[in-house]
């Protein structure tokens, strides 16, 4: 397997992501923000990062990005660092969308539950942490929920996290392209069998249903630890191809902590003994299953069953590509050459017309030249016949060759009988027609001599019987320009 570096493009972008871009919630400085954790970043064995972390100092003022009603002011684990404010677009109990501002200082919260807040209102300050190694930040999430104030205040683990906040922000400063790192050893990708944790060794041909695993990360103007790209895609080029398929795009709902989030994570990320996704302050490793997708850009439970069905591709070399994109319009593309080798066994028994010694017949799969020679019982077995339509030949000197085409999508048994290859009138089977054949026939008819090989070779006039008329016919052909022998077909 070979790795081919294709493209590394970095574009510095200061324009708005969309026409209705919002100011950042940490004014007055709303440019060149550092995002220390992105939406969809793995957090632990179960959870994903439900928003973006904006790295700012303790005491940084926090402002409402949109007008709305304060739905809840709560903390988690009775922690002074986990106070958060939810502001949404409805004062009622119906389902509504809003924003969560987390890690604010409880002593510097300037709004009350139920209060109407205009966009741009100062609502809080960023809190400090007792652990000096934790980067001070505002956690900012797009949320959805329903219910009264009590439900909001007590239902945090059921709040839905519905979108990537970076999509709404103005002036994203992201100067660095995403990175496609080596996934397994010196390989750009890891390849494992669908449903099994076993990985193909480097250089080993791929076969069956295969998952493609990549390692990818990104920075958004913050370099203490890694985040994830906005979008990952893959494609395959070769004898047959798969166009660009979106593996994951972090622009969709990931569910709640009590709901879909764990399933969503298990579809996107690969976590096993080889490609172990993990995130700590000291080490980050993010492995993505590129083939867990049907290509519609929406992560669904059924996508976990998707893979590269290599049985639908002819054996040979293919380029596997990955593309990583971030919201600064930076794109990284890389690729790796792999070989497909799907094989089945072709076996059976070859018998010979007029012979009790079938050993030595050669059976060949023409496409890759795989072959075997029959044993004394006429049996053969070829273990490495390729897939799809395969031309099979059966050959032996003195016998008519047998050719057939087989669709190899499983192990296959082929049994046949080779017919003698003969000239009509060559009764003694010496590859020539002459007076010796007439003598051979007379000896067979009147003196119990050997049988013509094959017997049809002696029926020179083609009337279904061997007698003196065939001898006369043959002599007339040899010496008096009579008609050619017309033996019956075998």
Short mmCIF file of C-alpha atoms in Angstrom, two decimals, residues 93-413:
data_model
loop_
_atom_site.label_atom_id
_atom_site.label_comp_id
_atom_site.label_asym_id
_atom_site.label_seq_id
_atom_site.Cartn_x
_atom_site.Cartn_y
_atom_site.Cartn_z
CA UNK A 93 -43.63 25.84 27.39
CA UNK A 94 -43.54 24.83 23.73
CA UNK A 95 -40.36 23.50 22.16
CA UNK A 96 -38.02 26.32 21.26
CA UNK A 97 -34.46 26.97 20.17
CA UNK A 98 -31.87 28.99 21.96
CA UNK A 99 -28.30 29.38 23.19
CA UNK A 100 -26.45 28.07 26.21
CA UNK A 101 -23.63 30.09 27.79
CA UNK A 102 -21.67 27.87 30.19
CA UNK A 103 -18.84 28.33 32.71
CA UNK A 104 -19.99 31.72 33.88
CA UNK A 105 -19.30 33.20 37.30
CA UNK A 106 -22.34 32.74 39.55
CA UNK A 107 -21.50 36.01 41.31
CA UNK A 108 -21.45 37.91 38.04
CA UNK A 109 -24.68 36.80 36.38
CA UNK A 110 -26.77 39.83 35.42
CA UNK A 111 -30.07 38.27 34.28
CA UNK A 112 -32.95 36.37 35.92
CA UNK A 113 -35.05 33.36 34.79
CA UNK A 114 -38.04 34.53 32.74
CA UNK A 115 -36.41 37.85 31.84
CA UNK A 116 -36.53 39.16 28.28
CA UNK A 117 -33.01 39.89 27.02
CA UNK A 118 -32.09 41.96 24.00
CA UNK A 119 -29.24 40.89 21.73
CA UNK A 120 -26.04 42.52 22.93
CA UNK A 121 -27.07 42.59 26.60
CA UNK A 122 -24.31 41.88 29.11
CA UNK A 123 -25.45 38.67 30.85
CA UNK A 124 -22.42 37.35 32.78
CA UNK A 125 -18.65 36.99 33.12
CA UNK A 126 -16.45 33.96 32.42
CA UNK A 127 -15.55 32.06 35.59
CA UNK A 128 -12.15 30.89 36.75
CA UNK A 129 -11.18 27.30 37.60
CA UNK A 130 -9.51 25.92 40.68
CA UNK A 131 -7.24 23.87 38.41
CA UNK A 132 -4.75 26.29 36.81
CA UNK A 133 -4.14 23.81 33.95
CA UNK A 134 -7.69 24.19 32.65
CA UNK A 135 -7.95 26.81 29.93
CA UNK A 136 -10.48 29.46 30.87
CA UNK A 137 -13.25 29.49 28.32
CA UNK A 138 -16.88 30.12 27.52
CA UNK A 139 -18.73 27.00 26.39
CA UNK A 140 -21.33 28.08 23.81
CA UNK A 141 -24.05 25.75 22.48
CA UNK A 142 -27.11 25.81 20.23
CA UNK A 143 -29.95 24.11 22.15
CA UNK A 144 -33.60 22.99 21.91
CA UNK A 145 -36.01 22.00 24.67
CA UNK A 146 -39.59 22.42 25.92
CA UNK A 147 -41.38 22.86 29.24
CA UNK A 148 -41.77 25.37 32.00
CA UNK A 149 -39.01 26.95 34.07
CA UNK A 150 -38.87 23.92 36.38
CA UNK A 151 -38.48 21.53 33.45
CA UNK A 152 -35.71 23.61 31.95
CA UNK A 153 -33.91 23.91 35.27
CA UNK A 154 -34.06 20.18 35.99
CA UNK A 155 -33.88 18.73 32.48
CA UNK A 156 -30.37 19.64 31.36
CA UNK A 157 -29.42 16.05 30.46
CA UNK A 158 -32.36 16.00 28.04
CA UNK A 159 -31.63 19.30 26.34
CA UNK A 160 -31.05 18.71 22.63
CA UNK A 161 -27.84 20.05 21.09
CA UNK A 162 -28.88 20.85 17.57
CA UNK A 163 -26.17 22.61 15.58
CA UNK A 164 -22.60 23.83 15.30
CA UNK A 165 -22.35 27.36 16.78
CA UNK A 166 -19.42 28.20 14.48
CA UNK A 167 -21.88 28.21 11.59
CA UNK A 168 -23.52 31.29 13.11
CA UNK A 169 -20.41 33.24 14.01
CA UNK A 170 -18.99 36.23 12.19
CA UNK A 171 -15.27 36.57 11.39
CA UNK A 172 -13.98 33.04 11.94
CA UNK A 173 -10.22 33.19 12.17
CA UNK A 174 -8.87 29.78 11.14
CA UNK A 175 -5.50 30.04 9.37
CA UNK A 176 -4.55 26.35 9.54
CA UNK A 177 -5.75 23.51 7.30
CA UNK A 178 -6.98 20.29 8.89
CA UNK A 179 -4.49 17.46 9.30
CA UNK A 180 -4.92 13.93 7.96
CA UNK A 181 -2.51 11.98 10.14
CA UNK A 182 -1.23 8.41 9.85
CA UNK A 183 -3.90 6.07 11.18
CA UNK A 184 -2.11 2.72 11.57
CA UNK A 185 1.67 2.42 11.59
CA UNK A 186 3.02 4.09 8.46
CA UNK A 187 -0.38 3.94 6.74
CA UNK A 188 -2.59 6.93 6.07
CA UNK A 189 -5.65 4.72 6.63
CA UNK A 190 -6.52 1.69 8.67
CA UNK A 191 -8.63 -1.03 7.09
CA UNK A 192 -10.67 -3.46 9.16
CA UNK A 193 -13.29 -6.04 8.32
CA UNK A 194 -16.88 -4.94 8.87
CA UNK A 195 -18.13 -6.29 12.19
CA UNK A 196 -14.70 -7.49 13.34
CA UNK A 197 -11.86 -5.68 15.13
CA UNK A 198 -9.20 -7.32 12.96
CA UNK A 199 -7.18 -4.99 10.74
CA UNK A 200 -5.54 -5.86 7.45
CA UNK A 201 -1.76 -5.85 7.70
CA UNK A 202 0.18 -3.21 5.78
CA UNK A 203 0.41 -4.29 2.15
CA UNK A 204 -2.16 -7.05 2.57
CA UNK A 205 -4.84 -7.13 -0.16
CA UNK A 206 -8.26 -6.06 1.07
CA UNK A 207 -11.25 -8.34 0.74
CA UNK A 208 -14.85 -8.64 1.83
CA UNK A 209 -16.68 -5.80 3.57
CA UNK A 210 -14.14 -3.21 4.70
CA UNK A 211 -14.23 -0.15 6.95
CA UNK A 212 -11.83 2.71 6.17
CA UNK A 213 -10.45 4.47 9.24
CA UNK A 214 -8.66 7.83 9.20
CA UNK A 215 -7.03 10.01 11.83
CA UNK A 216 -7.88 13.70 11.51
CA UNK A 217 -7.71 16.86 13.56
CA UNK A 218 -7.80 20.63 13.22
CA UNK A 219 -6.90 23.81 15.08
CA UNK A 220 -9.04 26.95 15.20
CA UNK A 221 -6.47 29.56 16.23
CA UNK A 222 -5.73 27.54 19.40
CA UNK A 223 -2.81 25.11 19.61
CA UNK A 224 -2.72 23.64 23.10
CA UNK A 225 -4.77 20.65 21.99
CA UNK A 226 -6.49 19.31 18.91
CA UNK A 227 -10.06 19.72 17.72
CA UNK A 228 -11.93 18.10 14.84
CA UNK A 229 -12.47 19.26 11.23
CA UNK A 230 -15.89 20.49 10.20
CA UNK A 231 -16.36 17.86 7.49
CA UNK A 232 -14.76 14.57 6.43
CA UNK A 233 -15.31 12.83 3.08
CA UNK A 234 -13.87 9.90 1.17
CA UNK A 235 -13.82 8.57 -2.37
CA UNK A 236 -12.37 5.59 -4.23
CA UNK A 237 -10.91 5.55 -7.74
CA UNK A 238 -9.91 2.55 -9.84
CA UNK A 239 -11.51 0.05 -12.21
CA UNK A 240 -14.75 1.02 -10.46
CA UNK A 241 -15.18 4.15 -8.37
CA UNK A 242 -17.09 5.70 -5.48
CA UNK A 243 -17.55 9.49 -5.80
CA UNK A 244 -16.97 11.82 -2.87
CA UNK A 245 -19.12 10.65 0.04
CA UNK A 246 -19.70 12.76 3.15
CA UNK A 247 -18.64 10.68 6.14
CA UNK A 248 -19.55 13.27 8.74
CA UNK A 249 -20.37 16.96 8.74
CA UNK A 250 -20.61 18.56 12.16
CA UNK A 251 -23.65 20.66 11.30
CA UNK A 252 -26.49 18.49 12.57
CA UNK A 253 -28.17 17.60 15.86
CA UNK A 254 -26.24 15.18 18.04
CA UNK A 255 -29.10 14.64 20.50
CA UNK A 256 -29.03 14.90 24.27
CA UNK A 257 -26.78 13.40 26.90
CA UNK A 258 -29.57 10.98 27.81
CA UNK A 259 -30.55 10.37 24.19
CA UNK A 260 -28.93 9.86 20.82
CA UNK A 261 -25.50 11.31 21.59
CA UNK A 262 -23.81 8.03 22.55
CA UNK A 263 -25.10 6.31 19.40
CA UNK A 264 -24.10 9.30 17.26
CA UNK A 265 -20.57 9.09 18.67
CA UNK A 266 -20.27 5.34 18.02
CA UNK A 267 -21.18 5.81 14.35
CA UNK A 268 -18.67 8.58 13.68
CA UNK A 269 -15.67 7.57 15.75
CA UNK A 270 -13.63 4.37 15.70
CA UNK A 271 -12.58 3.10 19.09
CA UNK A 272 -10.86 -0.27 19.32
CA UNK A 273 -7.53 -1.81 20.26
CA UNK A 274 -5.81 -0.43 17.14
CA UNK A 275 -7.51 2.90 16.49
CA UNK A 276 -8.31 4.10 19.98
CA UNK A 277 -10.11 7.43 20.04
CA UNK A 278 -9.32 9.35 23.21
CA UNK A 279 -9.07 12.89 24.50
CA UNK A 280 -7.11 14.11 27.49
CA UNK A 281 -5.37 17.39 28.20
CA UNK A 282 -2.06 15.70 27.37
CA UNK A 283 -3.00 13.57 24.37
CA UNK A 284 -5.69 13.65 21.71
CA UNK A 285 -6.30 10.94 19.12
CA UNK A 286 -9.39 11.08 16.92
CA UNK A 287 -10.10 8.19 14.57
CA UNK A 288 -13.07 8.36 12.21
CA UNK A 289 -14.88 5.57 10.39
CA UNK A 290 -15.14 7.12 6.93
CA UNK A 291 -17.34 4.36 5.52
CA UNK A 292 -20.09 4.51 8.17
CA UNK A 293 -22.22 6.59 5.82
CA UNK A 294 -24.75 6.29 3.04
CA UNK A 295 -23.50 9.60 1.67
CA UNK A 296 -26.50 11.77 2.53
CA UNK A 297 -24.55 13.82 5.07
CA UNK A 298 -26.87 12.80 7.92
CA UNK A 299 -25.60 10.49 10.64
CA UNK A 300 -28.18 7.73 11.15
CA UNK A 301 -28.22 4.43 13.05
CA UNK A 302 -28.33 2.51 9.78
CA UNK A 303 -25.05 4.11 8.70
CA UNK A 304 -23.18 1.87 11.11
CA UNK A 305 -23.91 -1.01 8.72
CA UNK A 306 -22.34 0.79 5.77
CA UNK A 307 -18.88 -0.13 4.54
CA UNK A 308 -16.82 -0.61 1.38
CA UNK A 309 -18.28 -3.68 -0.32
CA UNK A 310 -15.08 -4.70 -2.11
CA UNK A 311 -16.86 -7.71 -3.60
CA UNK A 312 -18.51 -5.23 -5.98
CA UNK A 313 -15.09 -4.23 -7.35
CA UNK A 314 -12.71 -6.18 -9.54
CA UNK A 315 -9.43 -7.23 -7.99
CA UNK A 316 -6.60 -4.79 -8.56
CA UNK A 317 -5.24 -1.44 -7.37
CA UNK A 318 -7.43 1.42 -6.12
CA UNK A 319 -6.75 4.89 -4.73
CA UNK A 320 -8.56 5.69 -1.49
CA UNK A 321 -8.92 9.44 -0.83
CA UNK A 322 -9.90 11.44 2.24
CA UNK A 323 -10.81 15.12 2.34
CA UNK A 324 -11.00 17.25 5.49
CA UNK A 325 -12.55 20.73 5.50
CA UNK A 326 -12.88 23.38 8.19
CA UNK A 327 -15.01 26.51 8.48
CA UNK A 328 -12.11 28.70 7.46
CA UNK A 329 -12.46 27.12 3.99
CA UNK A 330 -9.19 25.25 4.48
CA UNK A 331 -9.08 21.89 2.72
CA UNK A 332 -6.71 18.94 3.02
CA UNK A 333 -6.83 15.99 0.62
CA UNK A 334 -4.68 12.89 0.85
CA UNK A 335 -4.78 9.39 -0.61
CA UNK A 336 -3.39 5.89 -0.38
CA UNK A 337 -3.02 3.07 -2.91
CA UNK A 338 -4.52 -0.27 -1.90
CA UNK A 339 -5.00 -3.62 -3.60
CA UNK A 340 -8.20 -5.66 -3.62
CA UNK A 341 -7.91 -9.43 -3.57
CA UNK A 342 -11.23 -11.22 -3.28
CA UNK A 343 -10.86 -14.91 -4.13
CA UNK A 344 -12.98 -18.05 -4.07
CA UNK A 345 -12.20 -21.73 -4.55
CA UNK A 346 -13.04 -23.53 -7.77
CA UNK A 347 -12.95 -27.32 -7.45
CA UNK A 348 -14.41 -30.43 -9.01
CA UNK A 349 -13.64 -33.58 -10.99
CA UNK A 350 -12.62 -33.94 -14.63
CA UNK A 351 -13.21 -37.26 -16.40
CA UNK A 352 -11.95 -38.29 -19.82
CA UNK A 353 -13.88 -39.97 -22.60
CA UNK A 354 -12.52 -43.44 -23.22
CA UNK A 355 -9.88 -43.20 -20.48
CA UNK A 356 -9.67 -44.45 -16.90
CA UNK A 357 -6.56 -42.38 -16.09
CA UNK A 358 -7.74 -38.77 -15.58
CA UNK A 359 -4.60 -37.49 -13.82
CA UNK A 360 -2.78 -34.65 -15.58
CA UNK A 361 -5.65 -32.52 -16.89
CA UNK A 362 -4.98 -28.78 -16.39
CA UNK A 363 -7.74 -26.46 -15.15
CA UNK A 364 -6.97 -22.71 -15.41
CA UNK A 365 -8.63 -19.46 -14.31
CA UNK A 366 -7.52 -17.28 -17.22
CA UNK A 367 -7.74 -13.81 -15.59
CA UNK A 368 -4.99 -14.36 -13.02
CA UNK A 369 -3.50 -17.60 -14.35
CA UNK A 370 -4.35 -19.61 -11.24
CA UNK A 371 -4.43 -23.31 -12.13
CA UNK A 372 -4.32 -26.87 -10.84
CA UNK A 373 -3.67 -30.31 -12.34
CA UNK A 374 -6.06 -33.18 -11.69
CA UNK A 375 -4.92 -36.04 -9.48
CA UNK A 376 -5.45 -39.77 -10.10
CA UNK A 377 -9.13 -39.44 -9.24
CA UNK A 378 -9.56 -36.49 -11.59
CA UNK A 379 -10.01 -34.02 -8.72
CA UNK A 380 -8.65 -30.46 -8.76
CA UNK A 381 -8.95 -27.37 -6.53
CA UNK A 382 -7.95 -23.75 -7.28
CA UNK A 383 -8.14 -21.64 -4.12
CA UNK A 384 -7.53 -18.18 -5.60
CA UNK A 385 -9.99 -17.62 -8.43
CA UNK A 386 -11.00 -13.94 -8.74
CA UNK A 387 -14.53 -12.58 -8.52
CA UNK A 388 -17.09 -11.63 -11.19
CA UNK A 389 -17.18 -13.38 -14.57
CA UNK A 390 -14.19 -15.72 -14.86
CA UNK A 391 -13.12 -17.65 -17.98
CA UNK A 392 -12.17 -21.20 -17.01
CA UNK A 393 -10.33 -23.54 -19.40
CA UNK A 394 -9.85 -27.31 -19.09
CA UNK A 395 -7.11 -28.72 -21.32
CA UNK A 396 -5.39 -32.03 -22.01
CA UNK A 397 -3.47 -33.20 -25.10
CA UNK A 398 -5.58 -35.49 -27.27
CA UNK A 399 -8.86 -34.15 -25.97
CA UNK A 400 -11.07 -31.27 -26.99
CA UNK A 401 -10.52 -28.27 -24.72
CA UNK A 402 -13.44 -27.16 -22.56
CA UNK A 403 -14.06 -23.44 -21.94
CA UNK A 404 -16.75 -21.91 -19.75
CA UNK A 405 -17.50 -18.63 -17.97
CA UNK A 406 -18.50 -18.72 -14.31
CA UNK A 407 -19.78 -15.90 -12.10
CA UNK A 408 -17.58 -16.30 -9.02
CA UNK A 409 -19.40 -14.81 -6.03
CA UNK A 410 -18.86 -17.87 -3.84
CA UNK A 411 -16.97 -21.17 -3.87
CA UNK A 412 -17.94 -23.09 -6.99
CA UNK A 413 -17.85 -26.74 -8.12
#
